């Protein structure tokens, strides 16, 4: 039988991998909330026009990478290729622009792009993103960058480089675009077809082209930093000052333009050294024109998107620790129908008290039950059969030490088990304390 396989560029997240995601998602949410960001959830698909308008018609994302779906009828929708557009639509649509500024929002979601699949480049991938609405101050830029940095520090990542740039505002960009057109015009015929089009519509996009030929030509192109207007230049200098005050190291990379059209002024990337070609773990910047485009109101905003696959890949490569999934506290093995009923009742009671307890769901004999308990790594096993039911006591076996203690099967068993589990947990801590004391 021909098996149906998952679509190219998607991944199955099995339990052996999912716990790593929990670690990252938990820390991301905690860090964001500590910085005053609140979670927002928006639809997976939006009107195609939203992305065309906000991400930009001449971007790779809109030109080549959108997954557009149509339902019966005429509407076409697009699976979100990035998080910002949908969140800004929601901000406008739900009146959040009338609330106190800055509005600070974060999300952890999947994104969809029809990409050439490579390591670190998928068609369904995941982003932790944050958006800050309402502040034009360079402090906001520094604050958002420091949140991203703080998360990566908390995850224990090393060798992450921050690159920043300013791509100015529409005012200073006009001169820059002109200079770019003049620079690229003599090379027009050598450029790739997409870039020929970009030359007319949006020459800055040429700098973001992945073709080695276009990149070669772009090598000596004029730099935006030389064209910044006074205000944009002052904003960029302030950002650098604030980052330095925060003790955040950075490099200015005048070549960063970012792949989305809505950026203005600050753009930044965090690069993980040594994870291969797809090394940008986080990209972001300011998009002071986007809300006006969507709502008619001039409201500055900024944010970033962090690629979770690349983040986890980096953590794995750097041997960072993930929070292990919880393991079973107790497996109640049973022999015979009456004992099985008792095992079920005890399991329910212990679960209500918050313990992680399992019992036989397969109708197995005692030996395979013990084998299973071992396999799932149960900390304790309790065996009950007709004898135990008669005496009202059973042996609780500590699987790590092999030690057995008799416990009563009456209403005191929850407490007895709780004590045994505590003793086991504290044993580890006692050991650590002894080891520490011993070292001194
Ligand atoms: P790249 O230059 O790698 O294509 P991008 O500029 O398209 O990145 P953004 O749109 O800024 O990326 O998205 C933010 C982050 O999301 C990236 O820095 C990266 O970590 C992650 N990301 C983007 N596209 C993908 C993808 N196809 N697969 C996995 N992660 C991705
Ligand atoms: Mg891309």
Coordinates of C-alpha atoms in Angstrom, one line a residue, residues 67-256:
X67 CA 0.3 29.7 0.1
X68 CA -2.9 31.0 -1.2
X69 CA -6.0 29.0 -0.8
X70 CA -9.4 29.6 -2.2
X71 CA -12.7 28.3 -0.9
X72 CA -15.7 27.8 -3.0
X73 CA -16.7 31.2 -4.2
X74 CA -14.4 34.0 -5.1
X75 CA -12.5 34.8 -1.9
X76 CA -8.9 33.9 -1.8
X77 CA -7.0 33.7 1.5
X78 CA -3.4 33.3 2.3
X79 CA -1.8 31.3 5.1
X80 CA 0.2 33.7 7.1
X81 CA 3.8 34.0 5.9
X82 CA 4.7 36.1 8.9
X83 CA 3.1 37.4 12.1
X84 CA 3.1 41.1 11.9
X85 CA 0.5 41.8 9.3
X86 CA -2.3 39.8 10.9
X87 CA -1.5 41.2 14.4
X88 CA -1.6 44.8 13.1
X89 CA -4.8 44.1 11.3
X90 CA -6.3 42.8 14.6
X91 CA -4.9 45.9 16.5
X92 CA -6.7 48.2 14.0
X93 CA -9.9 46.1 13.8
X94 CA -10.3 45.7 17.5
X95 CA -9.7 49.3 18.4
X96 CA -6.4 48.7 20.3
X97 CA -5.1 51.9 18.7
X98 CA -7.4 53.8 21.2
X99 CA -5.8 52.1 24.2
X100 CA -2.8 53.3 26.2
X101 CA 0.5 53.3 24.3
X102 CA 2.8 51.5 24.1
X103 CA 0.7 48.4 23.3
X104 CA 2.9 45.3 23.6
X105 CA 1.9 42.1 22.1
X106 CA 3.5 38.7 21.5
X107 CA 2.6 35.4 19.8
X108 CA 4.0 32.0 19.1
X109 CA 2.6 30.7 15.8
X110 CA 3.2 28.8 12.7
X111 CA 4.0 30.6 9.4
X112 CA 3.8 29.3 5.9
X113 CA 6.1 30.1 3.0
X114 CA 6.6 28.2 -0.3
X115 CA 10.3 28.1 -0.1
X116 CA 13.1 26.0 -1.5
X117 CA 13.4 23.6 1.3
X118 CA 16.8 23.4 3.0
X119 CA 18.1 22.8 6.5
X120 CA 16.6 25.6 8.6
X121 CA 14.3 26.6 5.8
X122 CA 10.9 25.0 5.9
X123 CA 7.5 25.6 4.4
X124 CA 5.7 25.5 7.7
X125 CA 7.9 27.0 10.4
X126 CA 7.3 28.7 13.7
X127 CA 7.9 32.1 15.1
X128 CA 8.0 33.7 18.4
X129 CA 7.1 37.3 17.6
X130 CA 6.5 40.5 19.4
X131 CA 5.1 43.9 18.4
X132 CA 5.2 47.2 20.2
X133 CA 2.7 49.8 19.0
X134 CA 2.8 53.6 19.6
X135 CA 6.3 54.6 20.4
X136 CA 8.6 56.4 17.9
X137 CA 11.4 56.7 20.5
X138 CA 14.6 54.8 19.9
X139 CA 14.3 53.5 23.5
X140 CA 11.5 51.3 22.2
X141 CA 13.8 49.8 19.6
X142 CA 16.4 49.1 22.2
X143 CA 13.8 47.6 24.6
X144 CA 12.5 45.2 21.9
X145 CA 16.0 44.2 21.0
X146 CA 16.9 43.6 24.6
X147 CA 13.9 41.3 25.0
X148 CA 15.0 39.1 22.1
X149 CA 18.6 39.1 23.5
X150 CA 17.4 38.3 27.0
X151 CA 15.4 35.3 25.8
X152 CA 18.4 33.9 23.9
X153 CA 20.6 34.5 27.0
X154 CA 18.0 32.6 29.2
X155 CA 18.1 29.7 26.7
X156 CA 21.8 29.6 27.3
X157 CA 22.8 30.5 23.7
X158 CA 26.3 31.6 22.9
X159 CA 28.0 33.2 19.9
X160 CA 24.9 35.1 18.8
X161 CA 25.8 38.3 17.0
X162 CA 23.5 41.3 16.8
X163 CA 23.6 43.3 13.5
X164 CA 21.7 46.6 13.2
X165 CA 21.1 49.0 10.5
X166 CA 18.8 51.9 9.6
X167 CA 17.0 51.9 6.3
X168 CA 15.6 55.4 6.8
X169 CA 12.1 56.7 6.1
X170 CA 10.3 57.3 2.8
X171 CA 11.8 60.8 2.8
X172 CA 15.5 59.8 2.8
X173 CA 14.8 56.7 0.9
X174 CA 13.7 58.6 -2.2
X175 CA 17.3 59.9 -2.8
X176 CA 18.7 56.5 -2.0
X177 CA 16.5 54.7 -4.4
X178 CA 17.6 57.2 -7.1
X179 CA 21.2 56.5 -6.3
X180 CA 20.6 52.7 -6.4
X181 CA 18.8 53.0 -9.8
X182 CA 21.8 54.9 -11.2
X183 CA 24.2 52.3 -9.8
X184 CA 22.3 49.3 -11.1
X185 CA 21.2 50.7 -14.5
X186 CA 24.4 49.8 -16.4
X187 CA 24.2 46.2 -15.1
X188 CA 20.5 45.8 -16.0
X189 CA 21.0 43.0 -18.6
X190 CA 23.1 40.9 -16.2
X191 CA 20.5 41.0 -13.3
X192 CA 18.1 38.2 -12.7
X193 CA 14.5 38.7 -14.1
X194 CA 13.1 39.5 -10.7
X195 CA 15.7 42.1 -10.1
X196 CA 15.1 43.7 -13.5
X197 CA 11.5 44.3 -12.3
X198 CA 12.8 45.4 -8.8
X199 CA 15.0 48.0 -10.5
X200 CA 11.9 49.7 -11.6
X201 CA 9.5 49.2 -8.7
X202 CA 11.7 48.9 -5.6
X203 CA 15.5 49.0 -6.2
X204 CA 16.2 48.4 -2.5
X205 CA 14.9 44.8 -2.9
X206 CA 17.9 44.2 -5.2
X207 CA 20.1 44.2 -2.2
X208 CA 18.2 41.3 -0.7
X209 CA 18.4 39.1 -3.8
X210 CA 19.8 35.6 -3.1
X211 CA 21.3 35.1 -6.7
X212 CA 25.1 35.2 -6.5
X213 CA 25.3 37.2 -9.7
X214 CA 23.0 40.0 -8.3
X215 CA 24.8 39.8 -5.0
X216 CA 28.1 40.3 -6.8
X217 CA 26.8 43.4 -8.6
X218 CA 25.3 44.7 -5.4
X219 CA 28.6 44.4 -3.5
X220 CA 29.6 48.0 -4.2
X221 CA 26.2 49.6 -4.3
X222 CA 25.6 52.8 -2.4
X223 CA 24.8 52.4 1.3
X224 CA 21.6 53.7 2.9
X225 CA 23.5 55.1 6.0
X226 CA 25.0 57.7 3.7
X227 CA 21.6 58.9 2.7
X228 CA 19.8 59.1 6.1
X229 CA 17.9 62.3 6.8
X230 CA 18.7 64.2 10.0
X231 CA 15.9 62.6 12.0
X232 CA 16.6 59.1 10.9
X233 CA 20.3 59.6 11.6
X234 CA 19.6 60.9 15.1
X235 CA 17.2 58.0 15.8
X236 CA 19.9 55.5 14.7
X237 CA 22.6 57.2 16.9
X238 CA 20.2 57.1 19.9
X239 CA 19.5 53.5 19.4
X240 CA 23.3 52.8 19.4
X241 CA 23.6 54.8 22.6
X242 CA 20.8 53.0 24.3
X243 CA 22.1 49.5 23.3
X244 CA 25.5 50.5 24.7
X245 CA 23.9 51.7 27.9
X246 CA 22.1 48.3 28.2
X247 CA 25.4 46.5 27.7
X248 CA 24.2 44.9 24.5
X249 CA 27.0 44.4 21.9
X250 CA 26.2 45.0 18.3
X251 CA 27.7 45.6 14.9
X252 CA 26.4 48.0 12.3
X253 CA 25.8 46.1 9.0
X254 CA 24.8 48.6 6.3
X255 CA 23.8 45.8 4.0
X256 CA 20.8 44.6 6.0

